[in-house]
Coordinates of C-alpha atoms in Angstrom, one line a residue:
X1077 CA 113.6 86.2 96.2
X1078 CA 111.3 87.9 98.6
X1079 CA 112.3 90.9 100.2
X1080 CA 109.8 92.8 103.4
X1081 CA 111.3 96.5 102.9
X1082 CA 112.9 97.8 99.6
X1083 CA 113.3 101.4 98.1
X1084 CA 111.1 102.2 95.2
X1085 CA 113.3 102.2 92.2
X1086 CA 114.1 106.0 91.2
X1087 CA 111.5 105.4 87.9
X1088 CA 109.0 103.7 89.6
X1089 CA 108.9 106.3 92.2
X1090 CA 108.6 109.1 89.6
X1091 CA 105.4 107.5 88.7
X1092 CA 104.4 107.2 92.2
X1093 CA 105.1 110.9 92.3
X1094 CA 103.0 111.3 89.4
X1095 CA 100.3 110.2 90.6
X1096 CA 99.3 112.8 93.3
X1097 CA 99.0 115.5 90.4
X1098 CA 98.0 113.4 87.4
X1099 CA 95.6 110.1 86.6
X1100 CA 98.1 107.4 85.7
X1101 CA 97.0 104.3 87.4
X1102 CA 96.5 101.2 85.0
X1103 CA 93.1 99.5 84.1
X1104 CA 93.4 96.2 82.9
X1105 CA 89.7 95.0 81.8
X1106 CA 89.0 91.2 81.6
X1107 CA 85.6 89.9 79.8
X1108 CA 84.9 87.2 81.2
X1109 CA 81.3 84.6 81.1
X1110 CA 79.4 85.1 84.0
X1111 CA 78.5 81.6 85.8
X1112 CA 76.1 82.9 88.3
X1113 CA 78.7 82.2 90.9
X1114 CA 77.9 84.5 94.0
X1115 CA 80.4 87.6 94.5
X1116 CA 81.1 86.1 98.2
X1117 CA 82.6 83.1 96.5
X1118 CA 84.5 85.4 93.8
X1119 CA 85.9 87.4 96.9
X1120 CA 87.2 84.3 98.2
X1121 CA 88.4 83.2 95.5
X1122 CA 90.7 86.0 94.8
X1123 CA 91.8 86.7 98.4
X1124 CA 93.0 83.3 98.2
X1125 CA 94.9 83.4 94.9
X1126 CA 96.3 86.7 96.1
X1127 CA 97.9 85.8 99.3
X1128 CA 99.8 83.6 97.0
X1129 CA 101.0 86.6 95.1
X1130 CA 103.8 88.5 97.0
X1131 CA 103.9 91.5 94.4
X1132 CA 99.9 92.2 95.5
X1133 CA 100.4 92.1 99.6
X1134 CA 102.8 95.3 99.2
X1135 CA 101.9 99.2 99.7
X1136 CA 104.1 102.6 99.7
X1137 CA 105.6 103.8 102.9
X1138 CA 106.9 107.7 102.3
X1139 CA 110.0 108.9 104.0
X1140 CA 110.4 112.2 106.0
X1141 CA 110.9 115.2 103.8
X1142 CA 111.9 112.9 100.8
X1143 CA 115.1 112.2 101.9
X1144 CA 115.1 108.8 101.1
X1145 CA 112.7 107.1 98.1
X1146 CA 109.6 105.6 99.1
X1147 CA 109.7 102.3 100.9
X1148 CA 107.8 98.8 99.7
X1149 CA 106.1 97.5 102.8
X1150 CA 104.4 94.4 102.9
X1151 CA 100.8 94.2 104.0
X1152 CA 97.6 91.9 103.7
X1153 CA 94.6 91.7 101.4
X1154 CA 91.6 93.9 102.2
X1155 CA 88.3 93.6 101.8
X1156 CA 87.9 97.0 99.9
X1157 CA 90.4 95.9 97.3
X1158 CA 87.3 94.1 95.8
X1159 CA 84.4 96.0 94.4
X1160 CA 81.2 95.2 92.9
X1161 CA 79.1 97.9 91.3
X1162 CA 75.5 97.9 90.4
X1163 CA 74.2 99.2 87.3
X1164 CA 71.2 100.7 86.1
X1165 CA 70.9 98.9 83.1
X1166 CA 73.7 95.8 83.2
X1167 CA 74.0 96.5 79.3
X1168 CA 77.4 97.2 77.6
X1169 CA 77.2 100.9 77.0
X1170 CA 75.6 101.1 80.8
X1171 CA 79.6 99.7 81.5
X1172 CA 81.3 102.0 79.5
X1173 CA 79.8 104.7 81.1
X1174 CA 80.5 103.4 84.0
X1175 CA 84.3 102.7 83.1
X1176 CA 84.5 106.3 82.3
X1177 CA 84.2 107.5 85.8
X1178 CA 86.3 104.6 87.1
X1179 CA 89.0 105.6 84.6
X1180 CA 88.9 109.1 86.5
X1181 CA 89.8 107.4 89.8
X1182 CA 93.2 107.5 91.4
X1183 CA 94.2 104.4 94.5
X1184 CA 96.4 105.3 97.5
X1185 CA 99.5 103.1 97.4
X1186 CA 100.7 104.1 100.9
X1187 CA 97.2 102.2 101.5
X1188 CA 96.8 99.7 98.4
X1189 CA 98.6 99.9 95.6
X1190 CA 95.1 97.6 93.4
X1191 CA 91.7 97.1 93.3
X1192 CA 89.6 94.6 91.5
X1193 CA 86.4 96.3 90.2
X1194 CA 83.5 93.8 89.1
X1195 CA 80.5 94.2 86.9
X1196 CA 78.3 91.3 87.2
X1197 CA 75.5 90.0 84.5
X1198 CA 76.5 92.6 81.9
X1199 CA 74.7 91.9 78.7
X1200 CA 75.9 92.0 74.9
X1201 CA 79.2 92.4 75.7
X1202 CA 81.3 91.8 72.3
X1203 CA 81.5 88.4 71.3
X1204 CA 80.0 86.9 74.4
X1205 CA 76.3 84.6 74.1
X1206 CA 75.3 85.0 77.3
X1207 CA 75.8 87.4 80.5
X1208 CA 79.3 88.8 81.2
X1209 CA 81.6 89.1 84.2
X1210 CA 83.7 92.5 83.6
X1211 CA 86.6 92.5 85.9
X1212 CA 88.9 95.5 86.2
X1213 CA 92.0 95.4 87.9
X1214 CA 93.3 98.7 88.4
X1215 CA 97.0 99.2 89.6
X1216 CA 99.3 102.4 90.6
X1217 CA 101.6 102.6 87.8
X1218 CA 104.4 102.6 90.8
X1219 CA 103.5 98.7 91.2
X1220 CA 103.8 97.9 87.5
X1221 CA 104.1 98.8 83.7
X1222 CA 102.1 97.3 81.2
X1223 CA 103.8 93.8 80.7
X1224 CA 104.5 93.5 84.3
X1225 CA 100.7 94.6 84.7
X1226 CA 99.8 91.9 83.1
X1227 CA 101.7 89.4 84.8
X1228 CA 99.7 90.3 87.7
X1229 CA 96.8 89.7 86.3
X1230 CA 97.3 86.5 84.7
X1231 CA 98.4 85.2 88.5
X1232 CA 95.1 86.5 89.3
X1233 CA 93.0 84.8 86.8
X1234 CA 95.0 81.5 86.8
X1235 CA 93.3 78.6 88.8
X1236 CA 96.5 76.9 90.8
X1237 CA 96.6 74.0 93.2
X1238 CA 98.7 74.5 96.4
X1239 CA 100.1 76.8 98.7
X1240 CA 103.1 78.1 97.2
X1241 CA 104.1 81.4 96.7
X1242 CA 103.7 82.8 92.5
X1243 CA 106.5 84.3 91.1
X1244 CA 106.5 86.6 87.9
X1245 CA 108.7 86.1 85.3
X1246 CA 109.4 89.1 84.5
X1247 CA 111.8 92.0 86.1
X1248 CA 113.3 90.0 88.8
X1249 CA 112.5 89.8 92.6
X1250 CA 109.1 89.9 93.8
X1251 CA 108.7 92.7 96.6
X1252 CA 106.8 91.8 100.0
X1253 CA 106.0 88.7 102.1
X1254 CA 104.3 85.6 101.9
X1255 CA 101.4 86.6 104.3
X1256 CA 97.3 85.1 105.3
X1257 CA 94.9 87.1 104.1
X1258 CA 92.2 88.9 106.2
X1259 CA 88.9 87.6 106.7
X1260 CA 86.7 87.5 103.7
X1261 CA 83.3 89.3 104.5
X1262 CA 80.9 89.7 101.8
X1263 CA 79.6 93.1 100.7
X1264 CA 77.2 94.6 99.0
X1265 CA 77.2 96.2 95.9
X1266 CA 77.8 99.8 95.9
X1267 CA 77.4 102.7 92.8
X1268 CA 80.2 103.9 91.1
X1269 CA 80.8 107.8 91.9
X1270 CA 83.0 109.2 89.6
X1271 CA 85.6 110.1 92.6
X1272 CA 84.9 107.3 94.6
X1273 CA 87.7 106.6 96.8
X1274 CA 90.1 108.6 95.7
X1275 CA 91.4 109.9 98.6
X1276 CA 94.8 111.1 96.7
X1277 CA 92.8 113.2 94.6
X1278 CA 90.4 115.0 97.6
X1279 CA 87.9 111.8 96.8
X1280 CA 85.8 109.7 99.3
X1281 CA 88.3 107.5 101.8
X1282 CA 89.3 104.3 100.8
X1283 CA 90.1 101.3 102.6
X1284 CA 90.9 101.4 105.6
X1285 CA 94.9 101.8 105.5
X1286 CA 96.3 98.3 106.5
X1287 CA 98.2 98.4 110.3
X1288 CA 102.1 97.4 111.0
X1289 CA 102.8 93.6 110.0
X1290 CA 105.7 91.4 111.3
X1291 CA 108.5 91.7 108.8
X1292 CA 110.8 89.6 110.8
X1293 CA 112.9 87.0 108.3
X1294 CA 113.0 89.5 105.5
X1295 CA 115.2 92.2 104.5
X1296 CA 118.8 92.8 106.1
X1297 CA 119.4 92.8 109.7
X1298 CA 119.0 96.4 109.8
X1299 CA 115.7 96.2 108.3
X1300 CA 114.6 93.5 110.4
X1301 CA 115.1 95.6 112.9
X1302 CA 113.0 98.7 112.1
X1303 CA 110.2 96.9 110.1
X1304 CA 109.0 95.4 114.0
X1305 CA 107.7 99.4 114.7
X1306 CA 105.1 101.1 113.7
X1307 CA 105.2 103.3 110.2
X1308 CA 106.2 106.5 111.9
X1309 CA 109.0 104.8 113.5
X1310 CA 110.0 103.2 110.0
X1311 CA 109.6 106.2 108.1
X1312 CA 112.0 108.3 110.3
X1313 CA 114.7 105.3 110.8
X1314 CA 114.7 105.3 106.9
X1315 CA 115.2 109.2 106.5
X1316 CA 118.0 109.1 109.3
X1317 CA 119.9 106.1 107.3
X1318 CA 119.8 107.9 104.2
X1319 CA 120.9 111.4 104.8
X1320 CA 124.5 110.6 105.0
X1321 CA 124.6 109.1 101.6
X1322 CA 123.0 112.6 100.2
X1323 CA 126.4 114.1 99.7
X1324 CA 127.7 110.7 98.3
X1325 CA 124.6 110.5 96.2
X1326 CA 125.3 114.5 94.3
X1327 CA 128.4 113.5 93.6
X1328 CA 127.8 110.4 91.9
X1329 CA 124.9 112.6 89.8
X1330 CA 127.3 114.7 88.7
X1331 CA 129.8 112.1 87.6
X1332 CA 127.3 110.3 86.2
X1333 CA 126.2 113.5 84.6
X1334 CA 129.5 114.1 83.1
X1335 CA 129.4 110.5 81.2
X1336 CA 126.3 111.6 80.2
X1337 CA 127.4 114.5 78.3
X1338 CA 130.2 112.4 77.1
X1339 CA 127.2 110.2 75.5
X1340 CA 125.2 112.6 74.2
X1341 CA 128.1 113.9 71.9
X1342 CA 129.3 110.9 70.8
X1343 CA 125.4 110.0 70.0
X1344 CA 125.3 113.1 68.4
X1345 CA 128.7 112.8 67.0
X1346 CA 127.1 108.8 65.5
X1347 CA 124.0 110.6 63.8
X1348 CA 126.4 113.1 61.7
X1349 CA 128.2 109.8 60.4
X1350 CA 124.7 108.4 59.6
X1351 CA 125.6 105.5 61.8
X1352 CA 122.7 106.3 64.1
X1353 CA 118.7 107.5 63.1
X1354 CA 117.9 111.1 63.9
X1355 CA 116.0 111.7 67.1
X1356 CA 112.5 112.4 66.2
X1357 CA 111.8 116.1 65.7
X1358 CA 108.4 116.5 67.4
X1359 CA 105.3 117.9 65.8
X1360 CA 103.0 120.9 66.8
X1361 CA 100.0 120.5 69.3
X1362 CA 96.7 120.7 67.5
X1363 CA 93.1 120.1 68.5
X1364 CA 93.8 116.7 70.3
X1365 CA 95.7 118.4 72.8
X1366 CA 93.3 120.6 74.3
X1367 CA 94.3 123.8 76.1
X1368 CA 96.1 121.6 78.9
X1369 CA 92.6 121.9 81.4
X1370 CA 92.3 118.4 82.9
X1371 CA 90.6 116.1 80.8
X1372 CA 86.8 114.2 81.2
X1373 CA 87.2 110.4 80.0
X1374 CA 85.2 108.4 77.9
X1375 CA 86.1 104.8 76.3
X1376 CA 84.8 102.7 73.9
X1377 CA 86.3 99.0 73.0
X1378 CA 86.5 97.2 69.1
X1379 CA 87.2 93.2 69.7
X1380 CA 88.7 91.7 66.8
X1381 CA 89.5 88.3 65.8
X1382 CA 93.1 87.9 65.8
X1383 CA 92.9 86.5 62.2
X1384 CA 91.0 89.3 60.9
X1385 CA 94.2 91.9 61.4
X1386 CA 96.8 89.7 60.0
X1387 CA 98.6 90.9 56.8
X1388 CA 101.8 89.6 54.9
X1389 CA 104.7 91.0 56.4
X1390 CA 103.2 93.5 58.8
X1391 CA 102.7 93.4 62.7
X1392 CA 99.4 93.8 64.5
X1393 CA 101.4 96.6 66.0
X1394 CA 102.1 98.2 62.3
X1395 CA 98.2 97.7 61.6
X1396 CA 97.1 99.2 64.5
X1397 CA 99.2 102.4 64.1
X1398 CA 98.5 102.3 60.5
X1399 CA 94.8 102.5 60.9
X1400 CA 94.9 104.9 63.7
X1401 CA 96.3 107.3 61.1
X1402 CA 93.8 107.1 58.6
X1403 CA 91.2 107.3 61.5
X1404 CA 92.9 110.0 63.4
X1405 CA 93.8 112.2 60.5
X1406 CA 90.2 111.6 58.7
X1407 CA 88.7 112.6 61.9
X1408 CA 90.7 115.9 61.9
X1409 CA 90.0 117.0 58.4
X1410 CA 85.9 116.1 59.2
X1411 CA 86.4 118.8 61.8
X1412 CA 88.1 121.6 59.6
X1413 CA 91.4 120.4 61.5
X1414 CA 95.0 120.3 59.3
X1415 CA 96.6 117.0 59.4
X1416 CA 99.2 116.6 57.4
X1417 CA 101.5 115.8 60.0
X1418 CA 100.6 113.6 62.8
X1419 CA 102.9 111.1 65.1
X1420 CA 102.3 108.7 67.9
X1421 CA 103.8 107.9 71.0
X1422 CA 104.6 104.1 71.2
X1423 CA 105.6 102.4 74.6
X1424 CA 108.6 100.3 74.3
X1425 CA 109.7 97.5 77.0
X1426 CA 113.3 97.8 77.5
X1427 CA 115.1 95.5 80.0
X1428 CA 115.1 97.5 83.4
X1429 CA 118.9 97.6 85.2
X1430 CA 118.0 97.1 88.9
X1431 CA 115.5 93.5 89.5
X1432 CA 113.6 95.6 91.8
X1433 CA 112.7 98.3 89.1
X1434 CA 109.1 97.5 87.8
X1435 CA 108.5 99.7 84.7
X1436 CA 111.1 99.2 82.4
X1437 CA 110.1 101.0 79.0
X1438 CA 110.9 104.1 76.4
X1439 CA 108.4 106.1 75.0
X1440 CA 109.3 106.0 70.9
X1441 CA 108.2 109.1 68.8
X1442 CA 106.0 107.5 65.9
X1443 CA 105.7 109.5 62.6
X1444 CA 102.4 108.2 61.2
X1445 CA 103.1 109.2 57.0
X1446 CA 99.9 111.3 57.4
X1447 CA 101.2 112.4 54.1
X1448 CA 101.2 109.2 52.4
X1449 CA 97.8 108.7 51.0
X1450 CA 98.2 104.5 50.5
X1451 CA 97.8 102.4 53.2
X1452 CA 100.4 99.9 52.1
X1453 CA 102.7 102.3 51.7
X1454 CA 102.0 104.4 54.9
X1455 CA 102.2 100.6 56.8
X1456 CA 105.8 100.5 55.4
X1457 CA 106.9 103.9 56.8
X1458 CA 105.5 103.1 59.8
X1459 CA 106.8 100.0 60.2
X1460 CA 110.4 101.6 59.5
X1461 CA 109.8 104.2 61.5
X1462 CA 109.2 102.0 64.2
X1463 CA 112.7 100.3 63.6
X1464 CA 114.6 103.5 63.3
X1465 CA 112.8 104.8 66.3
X1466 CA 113.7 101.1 68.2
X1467 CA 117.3 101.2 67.1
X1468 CA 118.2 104.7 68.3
X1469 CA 116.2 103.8 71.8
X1470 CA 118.3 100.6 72.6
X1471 CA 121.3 102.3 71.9
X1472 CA 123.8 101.2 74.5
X1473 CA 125.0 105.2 75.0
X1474 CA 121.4 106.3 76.2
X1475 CA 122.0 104.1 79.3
X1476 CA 124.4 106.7 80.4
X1477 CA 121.4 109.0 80.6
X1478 CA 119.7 106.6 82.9
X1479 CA 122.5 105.9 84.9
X1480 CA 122.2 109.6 85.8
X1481 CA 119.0 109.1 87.0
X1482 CA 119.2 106.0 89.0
X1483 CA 122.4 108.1 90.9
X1484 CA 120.1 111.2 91.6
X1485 CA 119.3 111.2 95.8
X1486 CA 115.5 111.5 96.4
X1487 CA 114.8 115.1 97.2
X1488 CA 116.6 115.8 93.7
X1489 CA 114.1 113.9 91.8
X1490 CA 111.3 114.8 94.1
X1491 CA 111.6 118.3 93.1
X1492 CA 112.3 117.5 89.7
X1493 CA 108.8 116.0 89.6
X1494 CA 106.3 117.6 91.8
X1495 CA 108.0 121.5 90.3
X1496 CA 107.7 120.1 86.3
X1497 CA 105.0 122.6 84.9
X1498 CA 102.6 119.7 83.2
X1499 CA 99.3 121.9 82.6
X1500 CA 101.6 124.2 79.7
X1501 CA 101.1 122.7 76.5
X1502 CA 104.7 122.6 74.7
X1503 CA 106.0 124.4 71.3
X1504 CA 106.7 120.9 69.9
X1505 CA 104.9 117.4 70.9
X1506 CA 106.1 113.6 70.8
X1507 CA 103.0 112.7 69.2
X1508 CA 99.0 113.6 68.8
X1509 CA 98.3 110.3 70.5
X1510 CA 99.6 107.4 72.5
X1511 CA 99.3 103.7 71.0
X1512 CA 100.4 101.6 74.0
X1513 CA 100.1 97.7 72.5
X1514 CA 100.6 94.6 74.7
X1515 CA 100.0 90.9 74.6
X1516 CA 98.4 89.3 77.4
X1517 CA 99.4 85.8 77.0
X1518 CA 97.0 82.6 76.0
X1519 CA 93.2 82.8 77.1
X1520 CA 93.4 80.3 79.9
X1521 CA 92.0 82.7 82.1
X1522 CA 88.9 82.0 84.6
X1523 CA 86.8 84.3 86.8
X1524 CA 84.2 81.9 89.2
X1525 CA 84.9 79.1 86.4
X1526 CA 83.8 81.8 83.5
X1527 CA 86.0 81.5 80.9
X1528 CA 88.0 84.7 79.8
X1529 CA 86.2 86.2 76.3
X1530 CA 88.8 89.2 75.6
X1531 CA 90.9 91.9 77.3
X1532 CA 91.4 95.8 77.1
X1533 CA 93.2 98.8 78.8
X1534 CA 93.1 102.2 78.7
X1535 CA 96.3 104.3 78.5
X1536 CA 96.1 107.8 81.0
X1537 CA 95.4 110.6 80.0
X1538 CA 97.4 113.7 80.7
X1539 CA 97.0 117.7 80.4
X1540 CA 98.6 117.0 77.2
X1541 CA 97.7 113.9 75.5
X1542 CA 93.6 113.7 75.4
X1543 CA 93.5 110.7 73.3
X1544 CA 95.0 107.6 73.6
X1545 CA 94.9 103.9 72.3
X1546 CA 95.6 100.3 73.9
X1547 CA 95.9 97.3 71.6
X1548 CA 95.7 94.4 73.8
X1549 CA 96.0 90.5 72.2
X1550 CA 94.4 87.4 74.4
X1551 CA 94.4 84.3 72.7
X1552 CA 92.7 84.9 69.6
X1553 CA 91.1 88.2 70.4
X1554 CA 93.0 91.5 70.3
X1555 CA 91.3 94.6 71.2
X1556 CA 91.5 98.0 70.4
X1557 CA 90.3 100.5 73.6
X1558 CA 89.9 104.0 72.7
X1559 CA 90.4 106.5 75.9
X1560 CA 89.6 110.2 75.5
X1561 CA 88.5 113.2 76.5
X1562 CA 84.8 114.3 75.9
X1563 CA 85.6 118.1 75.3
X1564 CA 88.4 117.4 72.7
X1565 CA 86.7 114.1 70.9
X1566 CA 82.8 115.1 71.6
X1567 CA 81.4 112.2 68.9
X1568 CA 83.5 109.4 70.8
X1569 CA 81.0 107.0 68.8
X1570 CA 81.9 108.9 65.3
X1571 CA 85.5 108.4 66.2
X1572 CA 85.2 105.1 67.0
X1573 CA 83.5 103.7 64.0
X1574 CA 86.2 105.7 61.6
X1575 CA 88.6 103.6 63.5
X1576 CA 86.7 100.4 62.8
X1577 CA 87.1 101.5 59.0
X1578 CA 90.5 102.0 59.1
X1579 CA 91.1 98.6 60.5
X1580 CA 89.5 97.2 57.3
X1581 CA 90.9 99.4 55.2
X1582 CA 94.3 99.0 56.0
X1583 CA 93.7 95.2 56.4
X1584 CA 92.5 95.1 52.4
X1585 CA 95.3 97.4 51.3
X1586 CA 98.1 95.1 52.9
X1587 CA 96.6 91.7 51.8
X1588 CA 95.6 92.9 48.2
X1589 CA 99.5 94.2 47.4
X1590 CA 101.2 92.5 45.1
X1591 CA 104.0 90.5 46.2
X1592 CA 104.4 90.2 49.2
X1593 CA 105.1 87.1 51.1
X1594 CA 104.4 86.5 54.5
X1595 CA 106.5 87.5 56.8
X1596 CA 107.9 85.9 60.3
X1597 CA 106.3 88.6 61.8
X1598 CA 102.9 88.4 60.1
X1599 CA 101.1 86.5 63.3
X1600 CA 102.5 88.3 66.2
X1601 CA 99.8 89.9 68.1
X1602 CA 100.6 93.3 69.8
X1603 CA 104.1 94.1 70.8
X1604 CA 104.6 94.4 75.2
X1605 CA 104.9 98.1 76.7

């Protein structure tokens, strides 16, 4: 179902919130070969595809004052969602430079909420033969999580006949009309600043912010009604509609509050009995975590072949977060650094409650048995880790908790998340890095008929967490993208090649113990966020 005006849900607009004091947009890179096919063509190309794609012809319309949440808005394609940058030297390490200062970029969803980046003729790119196309689609966390993310982009990269409308198939209703695109004019290439067009963040403008568009058919009558006037018109119809319900709204909170409570003894109350894991206990900052200053950005990328990383009995996921330990904690003690304890954070996907909510997913709390000095045996505690960790997560008492939320009127929230002191590093930390793992689907991707050659993403950083991890499956590629901050990881390459030993250490521990049989689970790629 389509809808032309609908309230950000109350987690999706935390993140929108987020964003205007903290990176968190998404990168999703695509490798794919580079045809030769001119950028005009490419910009076609997608303008086309995306006026077919109603969850990419939406931006952010604030409220007065924040008395109501944010509103979705549907709008048209822009030319300045498409970018092409020139490169000094269109070789891979030129790009990941590069993707270090675009990974320190924020959009403007009351503008756009994406932006395709393009880096055309890039040479040895991992396992490509010839020149590479590097597309990166970068998206406000507000829009999407990471499996919803990739949706997008996989309606994006898929050639389709016709004219009708492309759903998702995940998270319910598609927000925003079925609209024509602007005119496609090409451009020229420009060079990537390292704020460039940020204008959230005190950057350069971006595009120019997309005018009032007929919203007539969409939405209740009511809505039809206000979406025919211009944004300040909008805004201010939606703030007067919702400050009635704010008194309605508290006291559901603190209902809902009080079955919270409820909850949380009775979980509490399960975990005594031993019918429910223990809550993680947290584990003390050390070197990774900086001294919460903002953090630089760096990445590097590893392409594997799917085959390589499977084991009897163990996840890619499990692999991943098994040689991230060894890498992590080898790293530290090479730099004089205790790690005896270390834990990751894991994104989990969790079915959202409202269809209109578009990130739907629980951070786990990952111990990574950096006391267990044998891989095969540190895979196993992770790997029941990761179950305990899953089980306590989906319990059907912490919806009561998010219940709570969803009930909280806007200001409430607002406050809640523009006041929460971010830059003071806590007592006690959910893990010393963030493993983030999704699956991207088949490779049956094309950019200007270039087939796709791999995928990668780059989890945020925070004042906090200054190193993270994405382990991203395509086909028969998974890769693992390492995101960090040059002041706390200096030797990013040094880092990055005990990683790449890890992998085959762990690999050669799990497929040299004895007895093991393979498991149901051996093939799977990379878990969804």
């Amino acid at each position: 179902m389509v809808a032309g005006v609908n309230s950000l849900a109350p987690w999706d607009a935390t993140m929108y919130w987020l964003s205007a004091r903290t990176r968190n947009d998404l990168f999703l890179l695509y490798c794919f070969a580079d045809t030769g096919v001119p950028t005009a063509e490419l910009r076609a190309a997608i303008a086309e595809r995306t006026a077919r794609i109603p969850d990419l012809l939406v931006r952010v319309l604030d409220v007065p004052a924040n008395l109501a949440y944010p509103r979705w808005v549907s709008c048209e394609f822009a030319d300045g969602q498409i970018v092409e940058y020139a490169l000094e030297e269109s070789d891979w390490s030129e790009l990941l430079n590069a993707l270090g200062k675009l990974v320190d970029t924020s959009l403007d969803p009351t503008d756009r909420p994406w932006r395709l980046h393009l880096f055309r003729h890039v040479t040895a790119a991992p396992t490509a033969s010839g020149p590479a196309l590097v597309a990166v689609l970068q998206l406000s966390h507000a829009l999407a999580d990471g499996r919803r993310a990739a949706d997008l982009a996989r309606a994006l990269f898929t050639e389709r006949d016709g004219t009708a409308p492309i759903p998702l198939p995940r998270n319910g209703n598609s927000v925003g009309a079925q609209r024509g695109n602007d005119a496609v004019r090409p451009e020229g290439s420009e060079r990537l600043s390292k704020r460039s067009d940020d204008r959230r963040h005190g950057g350069a403008a971006g595009p120019t912010p997309c005018g009032t568009t007929d919203q007539r058919g969409s939405g209740s009558p009511t809505e039809r009604r206000a979406a025919v006037f211009p944004d300040r018109v909008r805004r201010w119809f939606a703030a007067a509609v919702a400050l009635p319900g704010i008194p309605l709204g508290m006291a559901r909170t603190v209902f809902r509050g009080y079955t919270a409570y409820r909850a949380q003894r009775e979980l509490a109350e399960l975990t005594a009995r031993g019918r429910l894991p223990p809550p993680a206990s947290g584990y003390p900052p050390n070197l990774l975590h900086g001294n919460g200053a903002i953090p630089g950005h760096a990445v590097r990328m590893l392409v594997f072949d799917t085959a390589d990383l499977r084991t009897p009995g163990h996840t890619v996921t499990v692999v991943a977060l098994t040689a991230v330990s060894l890498a992590v904690q080898r790293y530290l003690r090479a730099r004089g650094e205790p790690a005896d304890a270390l834990g990751a954070q894991v994104p989990m996907a969790v079915s959202g409650d409202s269809g209109d909510q578009r990130n739907s997913y629980r951070d786990l709390s990952v111990d990574l048995a950096a006391d267990e000095p044998d891989p095969h045996r540190r895979a196993d505690r992770i790997a029941a880790t990761m179950a305990t960790r899953r089980t306590r997560a989906t319990h059907p008492l912490h919806a009561a908790q998010d219940a709570v939320t969803a009930a909280l009127p806007a200001p409430v929230l607002h406050r809640d998340v523009t006041t929460y002191p971010m830059d003071v590093l806590p007592d006690r930390i959910s893990g010393h890095t963030v493993v983030s793992s999704v699956h991207r689907g088949p490779a049956d991707l094309t950019l200007g008929s270039g087939p796709v050659h791999f995928t990668a993403g780059f989890p945020a950083l925070g004042s906090v967490m200054h190193l993270t991890h994405g382990i991203h499956g395509l086909g028969d590629t998974v890769t693992f993208s390492i995101h960090a901050d040059p002041a706390v990881i200096p030797d990013l390459d040094t880092y990055a090649q005990l990683l790449t030993t890890a992998v085959a250490d762990v690999v050669t521990a799990l497929r040299c113990a004895p007895g093991k049989a393979e498991g149901p689970g051996n093939a799977e790629g990379p878990r969804p966020e």
